[in-house]
Structure formats: structure tokens, C-alpha cells
Short mmCIF file of C-alpha atoms in Angstrom, two decimals:
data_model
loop_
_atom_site.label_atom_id
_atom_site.label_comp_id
_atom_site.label_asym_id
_atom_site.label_seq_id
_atom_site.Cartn_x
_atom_site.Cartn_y
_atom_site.Cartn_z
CA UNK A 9 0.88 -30.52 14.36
CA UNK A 10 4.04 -28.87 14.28
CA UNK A 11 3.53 -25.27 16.04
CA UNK A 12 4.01 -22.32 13.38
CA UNK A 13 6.74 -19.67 14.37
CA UNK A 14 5.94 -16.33 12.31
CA UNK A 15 8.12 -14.71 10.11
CA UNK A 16 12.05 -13.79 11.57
CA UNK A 17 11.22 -10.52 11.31
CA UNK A 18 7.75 -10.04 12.54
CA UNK A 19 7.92 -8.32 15.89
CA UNK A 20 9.32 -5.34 14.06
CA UNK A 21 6.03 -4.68 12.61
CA UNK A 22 4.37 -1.37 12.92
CA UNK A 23 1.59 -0.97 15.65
CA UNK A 24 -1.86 -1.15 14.26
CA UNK A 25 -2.24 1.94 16.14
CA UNK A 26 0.20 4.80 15.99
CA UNK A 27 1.29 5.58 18.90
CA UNK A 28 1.21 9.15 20.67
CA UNK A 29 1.16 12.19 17.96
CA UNK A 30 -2.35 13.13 18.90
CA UNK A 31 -1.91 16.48 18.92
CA UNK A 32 -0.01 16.55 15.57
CA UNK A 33 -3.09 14.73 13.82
CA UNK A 34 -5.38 16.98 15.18
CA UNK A 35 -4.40 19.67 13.68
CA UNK A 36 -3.61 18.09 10.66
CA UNK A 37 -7.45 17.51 10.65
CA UNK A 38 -8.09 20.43 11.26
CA UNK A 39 -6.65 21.56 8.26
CA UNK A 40 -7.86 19.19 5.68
CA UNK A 41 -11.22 19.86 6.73
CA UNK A 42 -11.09 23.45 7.02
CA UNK A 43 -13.50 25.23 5.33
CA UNK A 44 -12.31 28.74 5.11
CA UNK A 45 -10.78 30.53 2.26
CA UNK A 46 -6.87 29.84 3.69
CA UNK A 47 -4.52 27.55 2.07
CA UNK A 48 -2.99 25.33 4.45
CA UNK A 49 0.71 24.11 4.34
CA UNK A 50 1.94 21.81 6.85
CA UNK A 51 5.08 21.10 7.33
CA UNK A 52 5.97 17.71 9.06
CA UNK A 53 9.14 17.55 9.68
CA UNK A 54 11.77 15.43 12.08
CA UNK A 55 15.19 13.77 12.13
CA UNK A 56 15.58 10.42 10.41
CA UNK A 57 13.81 7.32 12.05
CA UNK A 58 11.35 9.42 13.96
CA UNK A 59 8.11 7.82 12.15
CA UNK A 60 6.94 10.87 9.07
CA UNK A 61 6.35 8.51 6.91
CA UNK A 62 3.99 6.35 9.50
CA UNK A 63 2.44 9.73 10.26
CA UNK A 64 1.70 10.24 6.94
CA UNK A 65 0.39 6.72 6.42
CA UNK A 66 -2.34 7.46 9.64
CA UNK A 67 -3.64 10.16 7.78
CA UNK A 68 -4.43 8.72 4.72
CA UNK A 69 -5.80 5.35 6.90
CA UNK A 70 -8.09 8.03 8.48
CA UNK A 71 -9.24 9.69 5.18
CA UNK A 72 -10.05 6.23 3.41
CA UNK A 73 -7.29 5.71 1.32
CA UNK A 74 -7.72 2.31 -0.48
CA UNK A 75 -4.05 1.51 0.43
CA UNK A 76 -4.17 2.44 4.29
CA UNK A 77 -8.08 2.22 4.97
CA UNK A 78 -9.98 1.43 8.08
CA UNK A 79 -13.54 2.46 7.72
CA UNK A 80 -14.07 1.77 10.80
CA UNK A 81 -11.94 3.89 12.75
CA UNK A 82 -12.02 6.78 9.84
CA UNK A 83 -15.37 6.97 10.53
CA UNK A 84 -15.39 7.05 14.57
CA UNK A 85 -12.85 9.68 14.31
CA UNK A 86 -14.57 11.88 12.42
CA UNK A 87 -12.40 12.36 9.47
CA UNK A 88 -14.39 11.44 6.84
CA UNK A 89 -16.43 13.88 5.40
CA UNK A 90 -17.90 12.68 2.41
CA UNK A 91 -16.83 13.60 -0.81
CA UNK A 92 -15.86 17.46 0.09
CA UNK A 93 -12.06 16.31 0.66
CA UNK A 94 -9.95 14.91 -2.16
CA UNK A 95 -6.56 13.38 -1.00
CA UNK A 96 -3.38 12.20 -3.14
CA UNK A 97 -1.26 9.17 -2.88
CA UNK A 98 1.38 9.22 -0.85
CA UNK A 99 4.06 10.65 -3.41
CA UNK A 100 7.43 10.36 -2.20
CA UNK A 101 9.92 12.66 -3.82
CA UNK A 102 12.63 10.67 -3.48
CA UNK A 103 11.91 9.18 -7.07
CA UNK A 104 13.92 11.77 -9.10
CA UNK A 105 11.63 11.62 -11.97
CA UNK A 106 8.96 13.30 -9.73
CA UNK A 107 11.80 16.41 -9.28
CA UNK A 108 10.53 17.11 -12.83
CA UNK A 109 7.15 19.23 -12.80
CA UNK A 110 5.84 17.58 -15.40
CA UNK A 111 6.51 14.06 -14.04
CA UNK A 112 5.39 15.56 -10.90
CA UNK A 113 2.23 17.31 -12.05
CA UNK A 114 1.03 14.07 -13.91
CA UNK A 115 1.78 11.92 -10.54
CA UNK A 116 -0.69 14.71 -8.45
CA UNK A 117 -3.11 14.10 -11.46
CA UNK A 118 -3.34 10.18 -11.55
CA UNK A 119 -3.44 9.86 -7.74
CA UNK A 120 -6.34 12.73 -8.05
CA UNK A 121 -7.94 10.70 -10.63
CA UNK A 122 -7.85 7.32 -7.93
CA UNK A 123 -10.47 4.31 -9.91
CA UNK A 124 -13.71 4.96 -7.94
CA UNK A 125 -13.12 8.46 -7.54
CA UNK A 126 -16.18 10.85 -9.64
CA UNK A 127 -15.87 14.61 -9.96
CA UNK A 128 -12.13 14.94 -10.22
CA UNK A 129 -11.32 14.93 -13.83
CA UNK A 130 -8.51 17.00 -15.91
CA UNK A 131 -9.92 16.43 -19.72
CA UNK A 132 -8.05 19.62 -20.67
CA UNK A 133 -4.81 19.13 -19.16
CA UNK A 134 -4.84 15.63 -20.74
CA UNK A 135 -5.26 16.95 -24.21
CA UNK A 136 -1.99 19.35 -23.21
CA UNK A 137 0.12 16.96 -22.19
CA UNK A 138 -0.68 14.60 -25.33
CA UNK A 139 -0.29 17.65 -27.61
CA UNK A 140 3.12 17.95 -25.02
CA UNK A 141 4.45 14.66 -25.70
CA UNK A 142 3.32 14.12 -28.72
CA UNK A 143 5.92 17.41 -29.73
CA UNK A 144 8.60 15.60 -28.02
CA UNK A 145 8.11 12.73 -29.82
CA UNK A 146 8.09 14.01 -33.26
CA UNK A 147 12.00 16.00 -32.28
CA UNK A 148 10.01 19.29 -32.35
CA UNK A 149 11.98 22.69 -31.14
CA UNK A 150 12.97 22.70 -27.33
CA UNK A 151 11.10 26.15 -27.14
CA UNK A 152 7.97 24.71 -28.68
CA UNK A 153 8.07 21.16 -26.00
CA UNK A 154 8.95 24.13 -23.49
CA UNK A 155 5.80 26.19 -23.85
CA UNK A 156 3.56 23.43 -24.52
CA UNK A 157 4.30 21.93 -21.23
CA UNK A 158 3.79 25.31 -19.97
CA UNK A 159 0.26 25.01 -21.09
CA UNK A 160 -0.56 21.88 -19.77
CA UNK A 161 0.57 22.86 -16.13
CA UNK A 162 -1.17 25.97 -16.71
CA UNK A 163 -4.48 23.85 -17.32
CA UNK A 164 -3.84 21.34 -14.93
CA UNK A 165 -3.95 24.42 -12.24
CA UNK A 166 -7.43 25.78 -14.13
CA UNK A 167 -8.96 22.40 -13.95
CA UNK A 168 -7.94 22.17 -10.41
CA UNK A 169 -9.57 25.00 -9.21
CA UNK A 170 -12.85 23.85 -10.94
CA UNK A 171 -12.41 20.95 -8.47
CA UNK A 172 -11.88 23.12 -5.29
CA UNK A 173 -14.92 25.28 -5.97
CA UNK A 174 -16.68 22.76 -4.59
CA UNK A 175 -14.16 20.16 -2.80
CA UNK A 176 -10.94 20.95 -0.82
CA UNK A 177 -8.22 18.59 -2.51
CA UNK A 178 -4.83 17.70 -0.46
CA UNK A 179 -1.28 16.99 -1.78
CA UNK A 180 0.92 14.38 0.44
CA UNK A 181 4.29 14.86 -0.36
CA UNK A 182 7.28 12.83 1.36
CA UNK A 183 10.76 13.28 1.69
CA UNK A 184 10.83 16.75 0.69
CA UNK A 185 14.35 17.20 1.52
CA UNK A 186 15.13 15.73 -1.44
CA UNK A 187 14.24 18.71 -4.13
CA UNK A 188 17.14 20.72 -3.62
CA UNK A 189 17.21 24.45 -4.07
CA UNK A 190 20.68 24.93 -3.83
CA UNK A 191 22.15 23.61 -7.68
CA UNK A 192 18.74 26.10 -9.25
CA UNK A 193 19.84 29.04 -7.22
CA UNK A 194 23.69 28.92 -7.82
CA UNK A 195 22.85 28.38 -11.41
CA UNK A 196 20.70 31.32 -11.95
CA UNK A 197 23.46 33.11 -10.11
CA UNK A 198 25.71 32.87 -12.68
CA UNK A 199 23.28 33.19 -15.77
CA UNK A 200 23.95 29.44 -16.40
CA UNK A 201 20.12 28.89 -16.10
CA UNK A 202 16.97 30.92 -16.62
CA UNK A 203 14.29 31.80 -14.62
CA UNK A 204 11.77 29.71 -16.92
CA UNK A 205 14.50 26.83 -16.92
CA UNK A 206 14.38 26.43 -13.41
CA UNK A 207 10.56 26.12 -13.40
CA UNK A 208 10.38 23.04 -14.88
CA UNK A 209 11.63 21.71 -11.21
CA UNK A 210 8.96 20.78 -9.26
CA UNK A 211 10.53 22.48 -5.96
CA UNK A 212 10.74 25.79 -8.04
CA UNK A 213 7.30 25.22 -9.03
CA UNK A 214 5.56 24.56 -6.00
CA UNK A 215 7.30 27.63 -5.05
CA UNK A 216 5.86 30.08 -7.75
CA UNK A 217 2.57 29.13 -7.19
CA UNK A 218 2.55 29.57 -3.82
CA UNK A 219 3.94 32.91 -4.56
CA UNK A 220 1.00 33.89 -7.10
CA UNK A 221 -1.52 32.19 -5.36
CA UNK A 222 -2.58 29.47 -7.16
CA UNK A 223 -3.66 27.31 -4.65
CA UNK A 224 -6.77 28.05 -3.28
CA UNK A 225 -8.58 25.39 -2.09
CA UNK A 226 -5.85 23.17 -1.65
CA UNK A 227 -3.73 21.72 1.58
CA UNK A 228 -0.21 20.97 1.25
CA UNK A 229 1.44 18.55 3.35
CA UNK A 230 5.08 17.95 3.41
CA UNK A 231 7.15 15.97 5.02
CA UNK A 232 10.82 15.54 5.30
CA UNK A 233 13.81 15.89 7.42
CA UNK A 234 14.08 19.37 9.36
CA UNK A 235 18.30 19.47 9.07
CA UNK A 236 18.69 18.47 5.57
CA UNK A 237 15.57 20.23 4.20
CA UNK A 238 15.96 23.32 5.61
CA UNK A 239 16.61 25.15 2.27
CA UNK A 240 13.37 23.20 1.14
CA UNK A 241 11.04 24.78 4.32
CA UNK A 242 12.79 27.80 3.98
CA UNK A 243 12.33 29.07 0.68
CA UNK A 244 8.55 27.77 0.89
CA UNK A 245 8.14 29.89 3.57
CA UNK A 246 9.48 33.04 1.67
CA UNK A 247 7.14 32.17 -1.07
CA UNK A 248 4.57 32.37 1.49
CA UNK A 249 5.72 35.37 3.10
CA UNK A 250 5.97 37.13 -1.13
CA UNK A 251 2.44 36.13 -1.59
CA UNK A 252 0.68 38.05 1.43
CA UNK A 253 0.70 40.94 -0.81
CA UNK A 254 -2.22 39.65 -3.04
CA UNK A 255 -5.50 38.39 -2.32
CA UNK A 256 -4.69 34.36 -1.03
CA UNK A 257 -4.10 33.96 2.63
CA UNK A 258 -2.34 31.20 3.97
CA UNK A 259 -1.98 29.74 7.36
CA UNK A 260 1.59 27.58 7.82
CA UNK A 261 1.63 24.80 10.46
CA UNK A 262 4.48 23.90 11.74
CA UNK A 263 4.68 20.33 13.38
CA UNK A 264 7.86 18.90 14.34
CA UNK A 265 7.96 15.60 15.74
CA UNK A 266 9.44 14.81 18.55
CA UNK A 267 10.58 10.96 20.38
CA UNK A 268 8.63 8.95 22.60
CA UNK A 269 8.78 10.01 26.28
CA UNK A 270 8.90 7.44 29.13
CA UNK A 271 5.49 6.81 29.35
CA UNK A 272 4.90 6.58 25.32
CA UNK A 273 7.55 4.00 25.07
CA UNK A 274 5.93 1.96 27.80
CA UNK A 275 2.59 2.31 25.98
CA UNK A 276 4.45 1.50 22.92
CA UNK A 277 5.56 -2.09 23.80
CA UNK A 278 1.91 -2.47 25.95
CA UNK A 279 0.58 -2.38 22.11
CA UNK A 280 2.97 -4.84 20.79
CA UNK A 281 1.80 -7.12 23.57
CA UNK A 282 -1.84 -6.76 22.69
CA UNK A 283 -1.73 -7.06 19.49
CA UNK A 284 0.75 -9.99 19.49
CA UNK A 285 -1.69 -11.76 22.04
CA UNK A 286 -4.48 -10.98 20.12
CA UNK A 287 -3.52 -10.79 16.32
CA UNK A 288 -3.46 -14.53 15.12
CA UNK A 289 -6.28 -16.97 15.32
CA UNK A 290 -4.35 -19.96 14.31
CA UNK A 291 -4.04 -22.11 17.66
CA UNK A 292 -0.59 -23.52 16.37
CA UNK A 293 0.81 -19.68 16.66
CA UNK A 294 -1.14 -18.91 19.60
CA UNK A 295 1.38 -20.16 22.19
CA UNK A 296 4.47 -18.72 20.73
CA UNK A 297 3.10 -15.30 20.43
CA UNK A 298 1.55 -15.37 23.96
CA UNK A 299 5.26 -16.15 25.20
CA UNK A 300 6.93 -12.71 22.71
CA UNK A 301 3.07 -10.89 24.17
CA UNK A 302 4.42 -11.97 28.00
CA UNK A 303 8.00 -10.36 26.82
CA UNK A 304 6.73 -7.34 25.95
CA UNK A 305 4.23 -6.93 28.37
CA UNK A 306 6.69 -6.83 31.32
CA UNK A 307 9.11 -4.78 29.69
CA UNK A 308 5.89 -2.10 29.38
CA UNK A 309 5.15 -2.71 33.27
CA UNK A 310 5.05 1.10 34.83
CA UNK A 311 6.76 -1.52 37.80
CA UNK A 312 9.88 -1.91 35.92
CA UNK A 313 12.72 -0.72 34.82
CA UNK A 314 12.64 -2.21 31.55
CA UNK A 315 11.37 0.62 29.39
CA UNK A 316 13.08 2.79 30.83
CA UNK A 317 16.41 0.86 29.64
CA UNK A 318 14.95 0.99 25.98
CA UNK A 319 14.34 4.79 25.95
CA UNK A 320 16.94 5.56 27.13
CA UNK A 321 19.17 3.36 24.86
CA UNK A 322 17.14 4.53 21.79
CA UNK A 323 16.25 8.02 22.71
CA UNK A 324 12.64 7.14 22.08
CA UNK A 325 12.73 7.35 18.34
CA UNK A 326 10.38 5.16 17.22
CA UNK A 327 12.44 3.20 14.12
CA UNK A 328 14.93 2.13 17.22
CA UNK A 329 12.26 1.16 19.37
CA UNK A 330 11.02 -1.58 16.29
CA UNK A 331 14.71 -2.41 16.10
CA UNK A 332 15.39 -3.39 19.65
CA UNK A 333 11.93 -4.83 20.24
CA UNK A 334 13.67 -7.72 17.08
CA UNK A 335 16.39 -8.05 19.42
CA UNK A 336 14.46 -8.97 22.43
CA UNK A 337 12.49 -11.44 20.51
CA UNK A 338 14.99 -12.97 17.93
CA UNK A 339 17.92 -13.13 20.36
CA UNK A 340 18.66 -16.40 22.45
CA UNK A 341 20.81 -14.36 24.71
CA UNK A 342 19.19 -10.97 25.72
CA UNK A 343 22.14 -8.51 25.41
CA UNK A 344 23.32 -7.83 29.13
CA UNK A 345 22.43 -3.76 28.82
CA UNK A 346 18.66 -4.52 27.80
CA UNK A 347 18.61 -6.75 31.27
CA UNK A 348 20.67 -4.03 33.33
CA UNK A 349 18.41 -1.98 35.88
CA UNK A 350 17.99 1.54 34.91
CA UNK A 351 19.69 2.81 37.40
CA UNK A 352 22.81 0.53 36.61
CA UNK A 353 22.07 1.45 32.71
CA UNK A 354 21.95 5.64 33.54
CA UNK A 355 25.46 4.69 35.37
CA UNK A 356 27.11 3.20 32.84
CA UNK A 357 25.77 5.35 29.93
CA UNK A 358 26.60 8.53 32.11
CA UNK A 359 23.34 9.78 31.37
CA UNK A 360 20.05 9.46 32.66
CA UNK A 361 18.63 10.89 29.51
CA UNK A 362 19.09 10.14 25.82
CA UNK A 363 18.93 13.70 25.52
CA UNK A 364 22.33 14.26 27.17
CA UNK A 365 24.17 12.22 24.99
CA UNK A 366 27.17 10.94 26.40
CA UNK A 367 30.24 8.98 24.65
CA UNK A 368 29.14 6.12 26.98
CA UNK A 369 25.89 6.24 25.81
CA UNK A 370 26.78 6.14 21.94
CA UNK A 371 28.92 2.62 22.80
CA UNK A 372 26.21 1.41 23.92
CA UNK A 373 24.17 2.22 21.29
CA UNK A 374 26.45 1.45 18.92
CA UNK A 375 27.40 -2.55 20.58
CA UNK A 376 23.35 -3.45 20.55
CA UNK A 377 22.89 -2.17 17.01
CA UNK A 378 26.04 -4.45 16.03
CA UNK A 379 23.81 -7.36 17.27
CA UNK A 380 20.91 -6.03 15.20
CA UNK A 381 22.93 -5.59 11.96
CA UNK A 382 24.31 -9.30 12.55
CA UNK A 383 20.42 -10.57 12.76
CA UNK A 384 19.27 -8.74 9.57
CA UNK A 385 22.25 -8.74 7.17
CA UNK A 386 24.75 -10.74 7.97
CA UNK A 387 23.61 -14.26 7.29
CA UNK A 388 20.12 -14.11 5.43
CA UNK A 389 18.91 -17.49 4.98
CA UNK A 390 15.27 -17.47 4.03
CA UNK A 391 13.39 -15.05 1.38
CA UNK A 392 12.96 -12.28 3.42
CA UNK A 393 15.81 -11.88 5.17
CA UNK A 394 17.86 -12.12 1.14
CA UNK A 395 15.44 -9.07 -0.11
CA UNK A 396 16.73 -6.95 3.26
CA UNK A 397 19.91 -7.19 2.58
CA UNK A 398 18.96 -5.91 -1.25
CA UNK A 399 17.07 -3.60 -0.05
CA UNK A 400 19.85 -1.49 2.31
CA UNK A 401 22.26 -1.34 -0.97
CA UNK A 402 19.15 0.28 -2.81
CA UNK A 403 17.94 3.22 -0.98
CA UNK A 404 15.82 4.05 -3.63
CA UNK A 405 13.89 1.18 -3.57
CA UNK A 406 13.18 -2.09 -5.36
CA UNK A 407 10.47 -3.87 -7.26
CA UNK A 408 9.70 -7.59 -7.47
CA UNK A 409 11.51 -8.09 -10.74
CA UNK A 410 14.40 -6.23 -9.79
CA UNK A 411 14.92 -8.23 -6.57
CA UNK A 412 14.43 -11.61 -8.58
CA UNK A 413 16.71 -10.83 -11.62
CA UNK A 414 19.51 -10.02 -8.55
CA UNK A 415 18.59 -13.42 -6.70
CA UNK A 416 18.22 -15.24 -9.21
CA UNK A 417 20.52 -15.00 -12.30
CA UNK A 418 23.08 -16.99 -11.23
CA UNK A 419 24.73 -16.53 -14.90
CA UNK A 420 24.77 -13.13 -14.22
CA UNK A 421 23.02 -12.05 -17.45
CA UNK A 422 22.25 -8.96 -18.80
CA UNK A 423 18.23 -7.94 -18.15
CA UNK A 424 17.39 -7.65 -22.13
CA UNK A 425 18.61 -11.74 -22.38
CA UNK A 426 17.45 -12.59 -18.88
CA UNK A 427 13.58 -14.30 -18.17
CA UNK A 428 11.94 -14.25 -15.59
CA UNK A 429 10.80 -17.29 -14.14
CA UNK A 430 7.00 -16.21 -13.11
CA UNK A 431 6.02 -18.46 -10.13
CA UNK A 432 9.33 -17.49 -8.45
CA UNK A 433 8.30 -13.79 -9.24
CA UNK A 434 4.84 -14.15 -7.70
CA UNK A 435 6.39 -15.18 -5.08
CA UNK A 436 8.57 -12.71 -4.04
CA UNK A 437 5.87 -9.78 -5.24
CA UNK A 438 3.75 -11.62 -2.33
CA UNK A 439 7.09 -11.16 0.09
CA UNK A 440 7.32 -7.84 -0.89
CA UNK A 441 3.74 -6.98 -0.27
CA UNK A 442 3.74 -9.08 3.19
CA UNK A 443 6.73 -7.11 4.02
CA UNK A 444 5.15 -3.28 3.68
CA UNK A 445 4.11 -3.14 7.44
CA UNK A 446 7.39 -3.84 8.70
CA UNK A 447 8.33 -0.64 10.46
CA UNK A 448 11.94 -1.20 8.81
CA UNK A 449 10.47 -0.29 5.32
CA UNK A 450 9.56 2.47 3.68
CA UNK A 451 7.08 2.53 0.61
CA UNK A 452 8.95 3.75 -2.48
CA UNK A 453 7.35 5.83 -5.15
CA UNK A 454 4.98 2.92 -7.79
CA UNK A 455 6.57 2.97 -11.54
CA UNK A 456 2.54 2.39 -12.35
CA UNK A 457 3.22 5.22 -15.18
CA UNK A 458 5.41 2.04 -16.70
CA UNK A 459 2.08 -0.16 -16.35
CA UNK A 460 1.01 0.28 -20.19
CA UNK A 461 4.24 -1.26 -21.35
CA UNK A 462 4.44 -4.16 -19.36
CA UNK A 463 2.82 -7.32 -19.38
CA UNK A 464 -0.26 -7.58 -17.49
CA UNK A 465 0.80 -10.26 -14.93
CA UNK A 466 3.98 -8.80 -14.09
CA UNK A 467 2.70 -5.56 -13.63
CA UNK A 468 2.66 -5.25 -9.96
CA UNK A 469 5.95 -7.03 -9.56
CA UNK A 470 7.19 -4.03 -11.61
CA UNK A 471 5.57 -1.30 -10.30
CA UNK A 472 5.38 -1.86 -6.58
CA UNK A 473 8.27 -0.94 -4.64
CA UNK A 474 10.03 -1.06 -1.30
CA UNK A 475 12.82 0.45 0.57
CA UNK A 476 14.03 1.22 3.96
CA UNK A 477 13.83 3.91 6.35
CA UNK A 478 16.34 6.36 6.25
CA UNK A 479 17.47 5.03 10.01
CA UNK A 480 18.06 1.94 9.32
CA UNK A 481 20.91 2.75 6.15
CA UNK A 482 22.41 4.89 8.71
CA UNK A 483 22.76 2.56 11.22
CA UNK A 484 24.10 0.02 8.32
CA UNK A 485 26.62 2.65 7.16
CA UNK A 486 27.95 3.32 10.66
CA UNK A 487 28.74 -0.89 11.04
#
């Protein structure tokens, strides 16, 4: 039989097991299962590439999320409680809709509401936002659609709390850096925009009800990046500060994640090699992955220099580390600074740390991640490789059918006269879906509100969605 090679771009997979960030989960834990009268906000925040989103992901594995579950170990690690904690979807803000509260709101409510899930219902708010929409439909008065959707925020908040009288709920909220303070404030500055205007954004939103106290019960996570959503963390943190006055307490954890050490970037690539040894039972593969499992496993030798050379090179951020860890395996050649000995790498980088960073250094960097941008982009051949190269031009994210209506339409027709063929579109939903544990990607927010309108078997090609981590497009950008 001819022996089976896996996929180009499988060794940049995540680990199985998240590596390090102990600490960070524990008292995320802590939090979710609190029961105390405090609302708990946690802040998760890092620079680009440093693995939020994979943090995130853990958490919801460890609560038994359908998406991300593992009974097994949710269950060892003692974070399932039975029904008393309610957890969202991951909702990633970086779908602009969702900067809308009431595209927001109904996003919370319809991960709340998971299929499977009893207890958590919002009958009332429902009603509201028919009554809402249906006003909008029918061309009624701005002020009327205004205060209607009013109401039905107001009553999703009521039927909320009927929820946490007996369950603590969570919101999981990614890429917060991305609801922007800044345009609301300078706009109520100069009377352009009113106070009730600028509550229909879900930032200013989540803001005021911190401030009133309308959370009880409830945990907030959010994650984002610490530089660019400073504003963001800032002004939640004066909402917090405005509401000690009244009768809601909150406690505020702040966890910022930092890189892999030494000895976490050894243990990182002693993972790869165990689960490459051990993650295929197909005999063909077997001897192929033992070979990429013998790679890694002597670059993770404590003996060696080898991981030392990688952290240093990629400052232990954990996107890198996936990046390099492609080179190792995909090359033919291993680039000459991956084989240099640390000390000869420290010399030439004029650093012995990634956390002196030297102009030395940065060439380096910057010549190995030239190789990587020539494996990924440069010359995609097969299916995979063709929906990367989409994918960092889209940093929003695409579905299924938007990737096959760019591959394939040679004709280059316009999407209301263009069909889709559906085998070739089942196949590359299956690609898309294959591709989600790449550590490359990033889940993008679902378009499952658009479910009702489409056609039953092309829903999923429509509504799932990938993109990239935020790394990765800056590393393209920068070649």
C-alpha cells in the first residue's frame, strides 16, 4: 500500500492539551463557579498570537460545550457542576453586526438558548423583539423602533435574572478590542449623538449595565488585545468603579497572558511528539509520523539546545511556536538558524533573550518567517493550502460558499447568476471543518441567524466560518 502522508499543514495543529496557563484557568474557575453574590469580570487580555482565543476554547472544552467538549477531562477537573452554570458560545466581536446591541443581545440569547439546554428560556423578550422588528418592518417612526427595542433589552435583562436566581450564567466574548469607544465619545462631545443613541452599541451597553448593576448573577469574560483595547478595559473598569456606589459588588480579574518560558516551550514540542506518535491508528501513517514524533522529540530534549533556539527566535508566543514547528516538518532543508547551537544563535541575534529584542534578532525573525510565508501562500496547490491564501485577504472570515464562489467561478460571475455546484461545496465545508484545529485559524462569528433563509443543505456551508489569527496577517503584511 502506498504509505499516507497527512495533510501539508498538519503539524501546525493545536495541542490536544493547552499548554501551561494553569494558573490563569484556575481562577477563571474559580469564578464561574463562584457562588457568592459578586459579579465577576475577567479580563483576558495579551498581544496578538499569544493563544486568547485557545484559552477561551479550554474553557468552554472544560464546561461541556458541544463544540469543544471532553467529558472526560471536564469531569476529572472538576468543572462541571451540573446544571447551576450556564455558558455562551464563543461570540467573537469582530462580526460588526454583533457591535449592535440588539444583534448582540439576540446572539447572548440563542447561544443561552443552546438545543438540549432546559430552564433558560426568554418567552418575553421574544415577543419584544417580534413586536421590535415587526415595527421596522412595517417603516414605523425611528422613535417608536427606538423604544421598542428598548423594551426588549429591558426584558431580555428581567428574564435573565429569573435565570440567575437559581443558575450563574457566563458571557464569552472575544476580540473585544474591536467595539471602539472612541467614535461614541467624540460624538457625544460635540452633540452629534445622544446619550440614548449611543446605547444602542453594544460596548456602551455593556457599559451601562455594569454601571446600574444589572448583572447579578452573571460572569463576564472578555478577551482581546491589551494595546489596542485599552479604551475597551478602561472604560469597563470606570463603569465598575461608578457602580460601587449601589448595592452590586463586583470583583475584576485581571489575567494577562504572558509567552512560553524555556521550559514551556520544551514541554510544548514534548506534546507534539506524543500526540503525533500516538494520534493515528492507521499503520500506513504510523511510520511517517513516528519520524515528525522523533523531530520533535529531540528538539524538546532538556539535553539540547534546540528549544532553546525556537524560544528564543519566537519569543515563546505560542502562534510562532505552531509556525516554526511547519517549518521543521515541511522543509527539506532545515533553515541553518533552527540547526545553530544556542549559544551560536544568542551570538548572532545579540540577545540571549527574546525579551531584549535586538535588530539582529528581528532579521532573523523576519528571514525564517519569509520561508514560512513561501510554504503557506506562495504556491498553494491542493484544497487547503487555496482556502489559506483566501483566508489571509479576509480577516473577517469566510464560509464554505464564499470560498467556492471565489475558487470556482472561473467566469467571474456575479453571486445572484452564479450556482453552486453542491458536491464541490460539501467538499470544501468538510475542509473547512477539518481545518478548525489548525492553530493558524481562528473561528469566526456563525451567520446561523441567516439559517431560516437558506436552503437546508447548504446551511452549514453558509453559516460556518473561518479566519486566521491576528499573528499570522501580521506576519503576511510585514512580507
Amino acid at each position: 500500500m502506498m504509505e499516507q502522508y497527512p495533510t501539508p499543514f498538519a503539524a501546525a495543529r493545536k495541542t490536544r492539551r493547552m499548554i501551561s496557563r494553569q494558573a490563569e484557568l484556575a481562577q477563571v474557575r474559580q469564578a464561574l463557579l463562584a457562588k457568592d453574590d459578586l459579579v465577576n469580570i475577567v479580563f483576558i487580555r495579551s498581544p496578538g498570537g499569544m493563544g486568547k482565543t485557545r484559552f477561551m476554547e479550554e474553557i468552554l472544552a472544560l464546561t461541556g460545550h458541544p463544540d469543544f467538549v471532553d467529558p472526560q477531562r471536564a469531569a476529572s477537573e472538576g468543572w462541571v457542576n451540573g446544571d447551576a452554570i450556564v455558558v455562551s458560545d464563543l461570540i467573537d466581536v469582530i462580526d460588526i453586526r454583533l457591535h449592535a446591541r440588539d444583534r448582540f443581545i439576540r446572539r447572548l440569547r440563542d447561544s443561552l438558548r443552546r438545543p438540549g439546554r432546559e430552564g433558560v428560556d426568554f418567552f418575553r423578550y421574544d415577543l419584544a423583539y417580534e413586536r421590535m422588528q415587526g415595527l421596522a418592518a412595517r417603516g414605523a417612526e425611528f422613535a417608536q423602533v427606538r423604544a421598542a427595542a428598548q423594551e426588549a433589552a429591558d426584558m431580555f435583562l428581567k428574564e435573565l435574572h429569573e435565570v440567575t436566581k437559581t443558575r450563574r450564567i457566563t458571557w464569552v466574548i472575544d476580540t473585544v478590542e474591536q467595539l471602539s469607544f472612541i467614535t461614541s465619545e467624540w460624538l457625544l462631545e460635540r452633540d452629534l449623538l445622544l446619550p440614548e443613541d449611543a446605547n444602542n452599541r453594544t460596548h456602551q451597553w455593556l457599559a451601562n449595565i455594569i454601571r446600574q448593576g444589572e448583572l447579578q448573577g452573571i460572569t463576564l469574560l472578555l478577551a482581546g488585545r491589551g494595546e489596542e483595547g485599552s479604551q475597551f478595559f478602561q472604560n469597563i473598569q470606570s463603569a465598575i468603579r461608578q457602580a460601587r456606589g449601589g448595592t452590586t459588588r463586583y470583583r475584576l480579574i485581571d489575567l494577562q497572558l504572558q509567552p512560553f518560558n524555556q521550559e514551556e516551550t520544551s514541554v510544548y514540542f514534548a506534546q507534539l511528539a506524543e500526540e503525533w506518535q500516538n494520534g493515528h491508528q492507521d499503520q500506513a501513517v504510523t511510520s511517517h509520523r513516528a519520524q515528525i514524533a522523533q523531530q520533535f522529540r529531540k528538539i524538546a530534549t532538556q539535553s539540547g539546545d534546540a528549544y532553546k533556539v525556537l524560544w528564543l527566535y519566537t519569543g515563546g508566543i505560542p502562534v510562532r511556536l505552531a509556525l516554526y514547528a511547519q517549518l521543521i516538518v515541511s522543509q527539506r532543508t532545515i533553515p541553518a538558524e533552527l540547526r545553530w547551537s544556542f549559544i551560536r544563535a544568542a551570538a548572532e541575534a545579540k540577545t540571549n533573550s527574546p525579551n531584549n529584542i535586538t535588530p539582529e534578532l528581528l532579521q532573523i525573525q523576519w528571514r525564517i518567517e519569509e520561508k514560512f510565508i513561501d510554504l503557506l501562500f506562495r504556491q498553494p496547490s491542493d484544497l487547503e493550502s487555496r482556502i489559506l491564501q483566501l483566508l489571509v485577504r479576509t480577516p473577517r472570515g469566510l464560509s464554505a460558499e464564499q470560498i467556492h464562489f471565489m475558487l470556482d467561478n472561473p467566469d467571474k460571475l456575479a453571486p445572484d447568476h452564479w450556482e453552486p455546484n453542491l458536491e464541490r461545496l460539501k467538499l470544501i465545508a468538510q475542509t473547512l471543518k477539518g481545518m478548525v484545529d489548525l492553530y493558524l485559524v481562528k473561528r469566526r462569528s456563525s451567520w446561523a441567524d441567516f439559517a431560516p433563509v437558506i436552503a437546508e443543505r447548504e446551511q452549514e456551508a453558509f453559516t460556518f466560518r473561518l479566519g486566521l489569527q491576528d499573528e499570522i496577517y501580521r506576519i503576511y503584511a510585514d512580507h
